[in-house]
Short mmCIF file of C-alpha atoms in Angstrom, two decimals:
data_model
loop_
_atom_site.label_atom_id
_atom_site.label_comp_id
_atom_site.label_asym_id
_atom_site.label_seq_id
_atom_site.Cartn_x
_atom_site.Cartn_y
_atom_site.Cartn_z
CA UNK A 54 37.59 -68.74 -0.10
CA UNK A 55 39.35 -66.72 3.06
CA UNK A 56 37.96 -67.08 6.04
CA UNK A 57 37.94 -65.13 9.33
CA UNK A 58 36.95 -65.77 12.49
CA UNK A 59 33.55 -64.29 13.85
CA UNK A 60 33.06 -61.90 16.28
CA UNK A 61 29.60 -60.46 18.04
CA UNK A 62 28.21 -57.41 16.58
CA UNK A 63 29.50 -54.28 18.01
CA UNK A 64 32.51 -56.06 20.00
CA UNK A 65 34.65 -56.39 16.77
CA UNK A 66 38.03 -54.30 16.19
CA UNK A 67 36.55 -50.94 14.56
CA UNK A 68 39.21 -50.28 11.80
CA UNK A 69 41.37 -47.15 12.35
CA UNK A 70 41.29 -45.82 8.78
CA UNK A 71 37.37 -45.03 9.23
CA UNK A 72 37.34 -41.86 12.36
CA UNK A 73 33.69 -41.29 14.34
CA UNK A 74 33.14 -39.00 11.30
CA UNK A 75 34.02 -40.62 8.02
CA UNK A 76 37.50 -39.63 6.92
CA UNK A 77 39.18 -38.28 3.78
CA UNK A 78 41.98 -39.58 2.24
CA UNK A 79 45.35 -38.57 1.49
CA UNK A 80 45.12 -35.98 -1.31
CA UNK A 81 47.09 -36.55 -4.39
CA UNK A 82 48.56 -33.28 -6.69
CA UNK A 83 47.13 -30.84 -4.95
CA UNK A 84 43.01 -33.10 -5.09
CA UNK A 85 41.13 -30.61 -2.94
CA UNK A 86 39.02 -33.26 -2.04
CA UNK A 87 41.65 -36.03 -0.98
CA UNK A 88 41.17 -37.44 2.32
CA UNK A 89 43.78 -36.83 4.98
CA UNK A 90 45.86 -39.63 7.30
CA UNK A 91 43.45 -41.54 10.31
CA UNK A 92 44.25 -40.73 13.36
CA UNK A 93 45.58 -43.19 15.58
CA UNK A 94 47.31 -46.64 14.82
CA UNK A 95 46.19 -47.67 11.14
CA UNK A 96 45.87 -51.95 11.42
CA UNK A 97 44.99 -51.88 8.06
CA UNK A 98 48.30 -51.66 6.23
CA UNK A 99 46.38 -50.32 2.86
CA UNK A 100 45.44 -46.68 1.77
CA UNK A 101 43.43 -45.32 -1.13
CA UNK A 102 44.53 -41.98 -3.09
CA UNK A 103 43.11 -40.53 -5.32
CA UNK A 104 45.09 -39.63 -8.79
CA UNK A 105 43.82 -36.09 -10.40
CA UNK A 106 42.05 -36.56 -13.65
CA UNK A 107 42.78 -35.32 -17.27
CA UNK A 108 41.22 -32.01 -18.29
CA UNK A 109 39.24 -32.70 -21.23
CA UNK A 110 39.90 -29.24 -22.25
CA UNK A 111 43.60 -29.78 -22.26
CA UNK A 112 44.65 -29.93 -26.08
CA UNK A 113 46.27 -33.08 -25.71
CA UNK A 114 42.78 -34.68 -25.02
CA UNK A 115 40.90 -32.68 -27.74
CA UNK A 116 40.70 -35.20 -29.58
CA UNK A 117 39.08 -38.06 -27.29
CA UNK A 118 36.36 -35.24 -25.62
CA UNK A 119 33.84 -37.19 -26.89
CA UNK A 120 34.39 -40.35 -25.52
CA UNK A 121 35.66 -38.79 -21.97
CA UNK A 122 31.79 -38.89 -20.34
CA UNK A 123 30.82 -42.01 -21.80
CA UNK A 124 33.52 -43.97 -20.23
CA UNK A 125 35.53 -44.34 -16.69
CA UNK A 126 38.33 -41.71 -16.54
CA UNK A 127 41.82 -43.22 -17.10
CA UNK A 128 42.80 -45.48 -14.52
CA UNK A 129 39.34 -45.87 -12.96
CA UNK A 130 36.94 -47.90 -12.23
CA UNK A 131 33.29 -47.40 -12.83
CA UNK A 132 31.58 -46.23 -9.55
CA UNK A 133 28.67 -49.17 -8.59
CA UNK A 134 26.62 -46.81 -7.83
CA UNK A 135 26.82 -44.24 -10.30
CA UNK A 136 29.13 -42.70 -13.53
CA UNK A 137 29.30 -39.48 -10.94
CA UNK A 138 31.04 -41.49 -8.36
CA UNK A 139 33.62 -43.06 -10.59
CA UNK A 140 37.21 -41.49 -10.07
CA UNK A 141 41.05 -42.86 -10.77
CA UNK A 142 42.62 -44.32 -7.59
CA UNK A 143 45.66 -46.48 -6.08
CA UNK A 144 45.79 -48.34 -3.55
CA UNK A 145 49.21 -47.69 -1.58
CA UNK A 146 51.45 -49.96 -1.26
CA UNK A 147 50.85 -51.14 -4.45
CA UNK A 148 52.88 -53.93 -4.90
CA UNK A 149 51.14 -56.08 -1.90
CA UNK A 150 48.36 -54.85 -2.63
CA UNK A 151 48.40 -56.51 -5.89
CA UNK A 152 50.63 -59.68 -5.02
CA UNK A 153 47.56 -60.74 -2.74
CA UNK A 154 44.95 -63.12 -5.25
CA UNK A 155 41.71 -61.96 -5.17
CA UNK A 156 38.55 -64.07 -4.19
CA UNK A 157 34.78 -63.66 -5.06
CA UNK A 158 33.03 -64.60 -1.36
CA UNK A 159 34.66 -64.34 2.00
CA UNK A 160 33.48 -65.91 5.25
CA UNK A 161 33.21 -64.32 8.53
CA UNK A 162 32.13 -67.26 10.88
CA UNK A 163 29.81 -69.29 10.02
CA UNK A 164 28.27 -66.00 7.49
CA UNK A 165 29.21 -66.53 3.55
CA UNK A 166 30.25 -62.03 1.94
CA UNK A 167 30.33 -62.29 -1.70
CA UNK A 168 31.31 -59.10 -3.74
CA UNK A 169 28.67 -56.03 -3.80
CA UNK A 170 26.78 -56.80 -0.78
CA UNK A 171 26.37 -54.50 1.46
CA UNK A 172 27.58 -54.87 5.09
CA UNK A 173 27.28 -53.56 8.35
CA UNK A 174 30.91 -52.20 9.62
CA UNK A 175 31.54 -52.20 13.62
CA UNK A 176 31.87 -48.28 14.99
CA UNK A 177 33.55 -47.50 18.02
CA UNK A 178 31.01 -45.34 19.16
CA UNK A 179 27.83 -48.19 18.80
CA UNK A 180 25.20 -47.12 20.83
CA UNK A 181 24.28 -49.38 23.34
CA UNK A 182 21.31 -47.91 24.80
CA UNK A 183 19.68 -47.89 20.88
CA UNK A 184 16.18 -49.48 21.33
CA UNK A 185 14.44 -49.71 17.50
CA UNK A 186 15.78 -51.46 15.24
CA UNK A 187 16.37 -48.10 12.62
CA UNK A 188 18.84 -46.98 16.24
CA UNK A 189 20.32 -50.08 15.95
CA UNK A 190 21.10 -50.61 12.64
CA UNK A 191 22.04 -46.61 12.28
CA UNK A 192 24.94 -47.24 14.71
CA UNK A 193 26.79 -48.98 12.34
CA UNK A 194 28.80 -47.68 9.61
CA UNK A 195 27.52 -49.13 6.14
CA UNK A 196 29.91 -50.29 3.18
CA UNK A 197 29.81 -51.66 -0.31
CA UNK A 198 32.24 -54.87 -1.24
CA UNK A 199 33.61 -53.83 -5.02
CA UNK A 200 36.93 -56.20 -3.80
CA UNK A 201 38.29 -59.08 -1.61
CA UNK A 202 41.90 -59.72 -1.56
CA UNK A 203 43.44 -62.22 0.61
CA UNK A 204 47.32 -63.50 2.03
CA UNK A 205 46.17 -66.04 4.31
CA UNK A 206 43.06 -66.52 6.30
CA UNK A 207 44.51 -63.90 8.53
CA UNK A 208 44.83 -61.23 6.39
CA UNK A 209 42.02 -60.68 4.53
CA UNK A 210 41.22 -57.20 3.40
CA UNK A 211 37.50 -55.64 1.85
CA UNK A 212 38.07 -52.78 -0.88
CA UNK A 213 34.87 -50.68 -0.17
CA UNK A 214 32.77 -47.85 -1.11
CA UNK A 215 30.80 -45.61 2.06
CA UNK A 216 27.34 -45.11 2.23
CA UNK A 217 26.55 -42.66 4.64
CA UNK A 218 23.82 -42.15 6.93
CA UNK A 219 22.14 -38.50 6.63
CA UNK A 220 23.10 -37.30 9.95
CA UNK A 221 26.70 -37.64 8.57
CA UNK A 222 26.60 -35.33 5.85
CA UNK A 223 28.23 -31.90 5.51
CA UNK A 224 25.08 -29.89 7.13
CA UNK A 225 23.26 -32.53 8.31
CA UNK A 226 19.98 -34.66 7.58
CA UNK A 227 17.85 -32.57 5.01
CA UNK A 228 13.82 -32.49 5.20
CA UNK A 229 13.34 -35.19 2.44
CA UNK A 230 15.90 -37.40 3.95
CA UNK A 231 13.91 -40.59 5.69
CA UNK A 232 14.61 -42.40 8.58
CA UNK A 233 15.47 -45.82 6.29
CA UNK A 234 17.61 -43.58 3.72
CA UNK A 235 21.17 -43.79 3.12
CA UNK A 236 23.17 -42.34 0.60
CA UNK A 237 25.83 -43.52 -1.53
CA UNK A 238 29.29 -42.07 -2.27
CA UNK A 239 32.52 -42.29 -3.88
CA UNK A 240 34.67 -42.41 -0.62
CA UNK A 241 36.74 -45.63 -1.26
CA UNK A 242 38.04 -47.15 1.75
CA UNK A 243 40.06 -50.70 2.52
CA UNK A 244 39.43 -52.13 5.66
CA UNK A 245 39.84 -55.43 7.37
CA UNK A 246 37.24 -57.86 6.88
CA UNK A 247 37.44 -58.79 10.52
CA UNK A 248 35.88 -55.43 11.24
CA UNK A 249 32.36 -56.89 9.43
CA UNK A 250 29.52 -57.33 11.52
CA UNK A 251 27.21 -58.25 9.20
CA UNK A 252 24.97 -58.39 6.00
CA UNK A 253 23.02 -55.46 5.27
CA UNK A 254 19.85 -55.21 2.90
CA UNK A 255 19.70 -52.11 1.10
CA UNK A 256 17.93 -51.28 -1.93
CA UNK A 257 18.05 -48.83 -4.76
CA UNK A 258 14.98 -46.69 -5.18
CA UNK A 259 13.81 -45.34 -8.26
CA UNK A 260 11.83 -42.98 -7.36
CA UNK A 261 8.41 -43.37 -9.43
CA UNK A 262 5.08 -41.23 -8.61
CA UNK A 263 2.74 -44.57 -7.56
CA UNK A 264 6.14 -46.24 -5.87
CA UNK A 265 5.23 -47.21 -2.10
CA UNK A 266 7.80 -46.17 0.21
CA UNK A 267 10.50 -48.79 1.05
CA UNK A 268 9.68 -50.90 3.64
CA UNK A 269 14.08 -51.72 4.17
CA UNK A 270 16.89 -49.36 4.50
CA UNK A 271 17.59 -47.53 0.61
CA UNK A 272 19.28 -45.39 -0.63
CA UNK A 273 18.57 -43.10 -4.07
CA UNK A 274 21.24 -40.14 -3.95
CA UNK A 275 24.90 -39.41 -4.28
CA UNK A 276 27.51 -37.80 -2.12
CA UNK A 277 30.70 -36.08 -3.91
CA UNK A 278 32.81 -36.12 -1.31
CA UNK A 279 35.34 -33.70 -3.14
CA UNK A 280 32.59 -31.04 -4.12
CA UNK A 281 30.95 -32.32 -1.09
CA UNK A 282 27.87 -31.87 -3.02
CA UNK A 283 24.57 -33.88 -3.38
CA UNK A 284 22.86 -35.60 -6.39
CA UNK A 285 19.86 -34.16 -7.80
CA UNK A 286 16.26 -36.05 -7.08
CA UNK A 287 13.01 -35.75 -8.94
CA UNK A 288 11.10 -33.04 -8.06
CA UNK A 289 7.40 -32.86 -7.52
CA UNK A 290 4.48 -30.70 -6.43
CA UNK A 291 3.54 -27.17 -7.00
CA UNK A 292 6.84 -26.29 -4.59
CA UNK A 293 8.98 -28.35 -6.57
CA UNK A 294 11.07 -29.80 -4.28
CA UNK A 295 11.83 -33.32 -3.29
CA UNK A 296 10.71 -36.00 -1.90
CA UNK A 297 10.51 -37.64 1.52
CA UNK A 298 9.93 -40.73 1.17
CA UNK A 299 8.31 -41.59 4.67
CA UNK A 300 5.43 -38.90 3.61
CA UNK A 301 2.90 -39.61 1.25
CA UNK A 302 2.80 -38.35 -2.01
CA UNK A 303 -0.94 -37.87 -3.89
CA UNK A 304 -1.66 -37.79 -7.56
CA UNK A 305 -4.40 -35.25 -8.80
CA UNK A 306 -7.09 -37.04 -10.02
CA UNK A 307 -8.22 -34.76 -12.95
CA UNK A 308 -6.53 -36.18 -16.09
CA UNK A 309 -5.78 -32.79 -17.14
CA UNK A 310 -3.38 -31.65 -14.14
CA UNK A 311 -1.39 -34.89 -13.39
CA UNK A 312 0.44 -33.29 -10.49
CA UNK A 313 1.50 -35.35 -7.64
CA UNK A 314 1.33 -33.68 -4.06
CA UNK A 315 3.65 -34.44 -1.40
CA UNK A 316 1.36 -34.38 1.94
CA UNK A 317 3.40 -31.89 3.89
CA UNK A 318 2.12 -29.77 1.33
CA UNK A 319 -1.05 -30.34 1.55
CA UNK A 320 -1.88 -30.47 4.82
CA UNK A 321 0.08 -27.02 5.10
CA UNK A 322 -2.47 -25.08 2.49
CA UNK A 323 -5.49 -27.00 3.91
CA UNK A 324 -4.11 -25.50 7.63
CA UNK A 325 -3.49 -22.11 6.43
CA UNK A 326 -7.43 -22.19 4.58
CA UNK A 327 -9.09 -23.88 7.96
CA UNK A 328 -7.38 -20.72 10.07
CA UNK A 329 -8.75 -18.05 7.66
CA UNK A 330 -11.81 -19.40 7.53
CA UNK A 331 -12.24 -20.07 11.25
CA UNK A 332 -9.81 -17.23 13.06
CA UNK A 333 -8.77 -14.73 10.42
CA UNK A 334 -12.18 -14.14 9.10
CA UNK A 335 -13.53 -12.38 12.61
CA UNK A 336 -14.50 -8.53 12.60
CA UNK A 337 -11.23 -6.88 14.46
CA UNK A 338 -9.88 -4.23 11.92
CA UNK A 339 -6.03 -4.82 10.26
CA UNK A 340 -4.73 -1.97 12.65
CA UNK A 341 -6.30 -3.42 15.74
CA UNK A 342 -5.00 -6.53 15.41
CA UNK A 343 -1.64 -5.13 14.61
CA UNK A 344 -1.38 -3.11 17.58
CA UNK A 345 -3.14 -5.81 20.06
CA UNK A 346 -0.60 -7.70 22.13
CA UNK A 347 0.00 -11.54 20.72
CA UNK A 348 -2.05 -14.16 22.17
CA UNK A 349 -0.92 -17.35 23.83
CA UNK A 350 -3.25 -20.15 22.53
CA UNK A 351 -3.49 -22.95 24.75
CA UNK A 352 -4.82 -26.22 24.59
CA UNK A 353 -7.93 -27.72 26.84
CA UNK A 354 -5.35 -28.70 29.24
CA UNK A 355 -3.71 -25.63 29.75
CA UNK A 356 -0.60 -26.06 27.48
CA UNK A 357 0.43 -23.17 25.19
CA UNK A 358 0.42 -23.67 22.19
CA UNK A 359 2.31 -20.09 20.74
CA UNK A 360 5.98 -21.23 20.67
CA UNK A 361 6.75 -19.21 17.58
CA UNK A 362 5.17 -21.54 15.48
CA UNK A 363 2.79 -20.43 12.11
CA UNK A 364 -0.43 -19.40 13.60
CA UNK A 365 -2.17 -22.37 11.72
CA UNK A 366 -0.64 -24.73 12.82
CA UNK A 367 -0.58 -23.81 16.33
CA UNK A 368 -4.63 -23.82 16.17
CA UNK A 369 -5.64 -26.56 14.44
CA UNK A 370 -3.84 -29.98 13.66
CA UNK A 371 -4.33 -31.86 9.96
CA UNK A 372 -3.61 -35.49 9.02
CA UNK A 373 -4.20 -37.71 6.44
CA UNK A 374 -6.49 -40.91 6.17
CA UNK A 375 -7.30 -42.87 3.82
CA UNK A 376 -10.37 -44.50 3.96
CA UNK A 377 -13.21 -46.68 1.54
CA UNK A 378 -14.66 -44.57 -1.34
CA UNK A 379 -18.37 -45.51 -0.36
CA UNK A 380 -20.21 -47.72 -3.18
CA UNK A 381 -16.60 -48.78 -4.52
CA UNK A 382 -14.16 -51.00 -3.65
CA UNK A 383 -11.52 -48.05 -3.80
CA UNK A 384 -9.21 -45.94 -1.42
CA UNK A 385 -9.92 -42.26 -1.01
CA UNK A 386 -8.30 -40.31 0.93
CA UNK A 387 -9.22 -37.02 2.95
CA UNK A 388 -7.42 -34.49 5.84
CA UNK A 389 -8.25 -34.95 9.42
CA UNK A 390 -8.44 -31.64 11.11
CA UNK A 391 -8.15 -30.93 14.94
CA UNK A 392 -9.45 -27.86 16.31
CA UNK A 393 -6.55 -27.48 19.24
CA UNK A 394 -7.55 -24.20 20.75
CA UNK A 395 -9.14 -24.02 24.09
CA UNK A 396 -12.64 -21.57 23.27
CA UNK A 397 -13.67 -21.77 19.72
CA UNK A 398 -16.24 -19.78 17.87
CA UNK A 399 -16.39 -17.86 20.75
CA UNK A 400 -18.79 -20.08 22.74
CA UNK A 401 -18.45 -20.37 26.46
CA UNK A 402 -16.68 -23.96 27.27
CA UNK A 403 -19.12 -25.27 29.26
CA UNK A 404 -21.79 -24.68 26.30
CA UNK A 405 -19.48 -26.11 23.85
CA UNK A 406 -19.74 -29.85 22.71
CA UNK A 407 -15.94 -30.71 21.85
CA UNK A 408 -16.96 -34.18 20.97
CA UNK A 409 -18.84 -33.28 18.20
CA UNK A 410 -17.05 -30.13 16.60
CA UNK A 411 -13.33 -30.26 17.43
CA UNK A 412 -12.81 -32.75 14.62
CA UNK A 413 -13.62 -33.38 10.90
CA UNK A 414 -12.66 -34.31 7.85
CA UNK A 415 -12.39 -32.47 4.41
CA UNK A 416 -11.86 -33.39 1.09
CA UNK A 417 -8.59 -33.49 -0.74
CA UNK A 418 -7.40 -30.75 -3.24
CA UNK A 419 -4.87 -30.26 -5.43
CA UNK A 420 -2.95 -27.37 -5.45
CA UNK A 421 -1.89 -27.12 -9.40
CA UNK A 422 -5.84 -27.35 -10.20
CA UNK A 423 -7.65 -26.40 -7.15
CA UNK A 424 -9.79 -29.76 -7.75
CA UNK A 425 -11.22 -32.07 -5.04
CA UNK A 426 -9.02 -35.46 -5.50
CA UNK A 427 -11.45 -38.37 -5.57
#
């Protein structure tokens, strides 16, 4: 078993081959998607390219179409994370790559790697004034061990797969991204195992309607990083989009609908009912309000509220609680409304009772059926 000598998180030699943004690699006949040479001086004498893959419409391969998605393509090896993510690859040079023998663990101090952990790769731009642990742990790249070759407790080298963090994805972090969630890819990487700063404990979500949202950093989609495209994800709700998993989601109740809710969604409809009930539904005429000049809500303390927001949401604030069903040892839950505008109902303020009317609660319902949720 090689072993390395340990070095503090953060202060360890970032490797080259990985940039502030992760890299390509060196495209092969014309790949599209091949990354391109690291900047700078590469330590890591190894490189990954990709090799293009047989058209299974070409003639010649007629004959084996129907084995060609079952299987890895021709001189791959199957993706860990996903058949998607699987593509043919060398590692260049070849020869040492392959005259080094290959090892199952690999030690880093007085810390035992074995082969597909995940582990926490040191970043040259660590950020040092990161207080929570999620900025802490987010500084650091993220990698998958598939391999661990060795020529002497010196050289010991990590064949790896990416998993990116959302904020480093073509466009950015998406809504149902959470703050725990990685994603996986098929950008293959070899790197220095001196460059490890640690073990990191990620899980695989399945996403399931009555799963509870991971309490560790997960991960549940894929990145293509030639068609720099995204895995689908189960879709839920009347909107049908997916999931975040920091936000609740809330199954209907009525064994006829089944629908689960994500909360977003339902505090957004039970917002835009509370401010036609309690604003819209006043006696100014279509045209008069259309022609009056917009006004600036503010709250009791003077801040405004209109920032271009929805007009719902800049009125009234919604929440969800859950709480004991009363004669049963259940849950139910229900939306906590705020009343945030400074005169309500029309009533002078110094009449008004805000302690008794500016908040309540209302019962769940479901948007499919339009049934309370017990």
């Amino acid at each position: 078993m090689p072993q390395t000598k340990k070095r503090k998180r953060g202060s360890g030699r970032s490797v080259n081959t990985k940039a502030a943004a992760k890299p390509t690699h060196h495209a092969a006949n014309g790949d599209a998607a091949g990354p391109s040479a690291p900047p700078g001086n590469v330590e890591c004498p190894f490189q990954v390219q990709y090799t293009p893959q047989s058209n299974p419409n070409n003639k010649k391969n007629k004959k084996r179409k129907s084995s060609v998605s079952e299987e890895a393509p021709e001189g791959a090896e199957a993706s860990p994370f996903s058949k998607e993510l699987t593509r043919p690859y060398q590692i260049r040079p070849q020869k040492l790559w392959e005259s080094m023998k290959k090892y199952r663990n690999f030690i880093v101090g007085d810390e035992t790697f074995s082969l597909n952990e995940f582990v926490y790769v040191n970043n040259t731009g660590v950020d040092e004034e990161a207080e929570t642990p999620i900025e802490i742990e987010t500084t650091f790249w993220v990698a998958r061990v598939v391999e661990i070759r060795a020529r002497d407790q010196h050289h010991v080298y990590l064949r790896i797969f990416w998993m990116y963090w959302p904020k480093e994805l073509p466009g950015g972090v998406r809504d149902y991204h959470g703050r725990s969630e990685l994603i996986a890819s098929d950008h293959m990487d070899v790197i220095d195992a001196m460059t490890v700063s640690g073990k990191a404990n990620i899980q695989h979500v399945e996403e399931n309607d009555d799963e509870p949202a991971p309490t560790e950093f997960y991960w549940r989609q894929a990145f293509v990083t030639g068609s720099k495209k995204l895995s689908n994800l189960r879709r839920n709700c009347v909107c049908q989009k997916f999931r975040n998993l920091d936000k609740a989601l809330i199954g209907c109740s009525n064994s006829k609908c089944g629908h689960w809710l994500h909360e977003d969604c339902i505090l957004e409809d039970t917002l835009l009912k509370t401010h036609k009930r309690l604003v819209a539904g006043d006696t100014e005429t279509r045209t008069e309000k259309a022609n009056a000049k917009p006004k600036v809500q503010k709250t009791r303390d003077g801040a405004e509220l209109n920032d271009g927001g929805k007009d719902w949401t800049c009125s009234f604030k919604a929440s969800l609680v859950v709480k004991d069903k009363p004669g049963s040892e259940d849950k139910i839950t229900k939306v906590a409304l705020s009343d945030l505008r400074a005169n309500k109902g029309g009533k002078d303020d110094k009449e008004h009772d805000e302690d008794q009317t500016s908040s309540w609660e209302e019962d769940v319902v479901c948007l499919a059926c339009h049934e309370k949720i017990d």
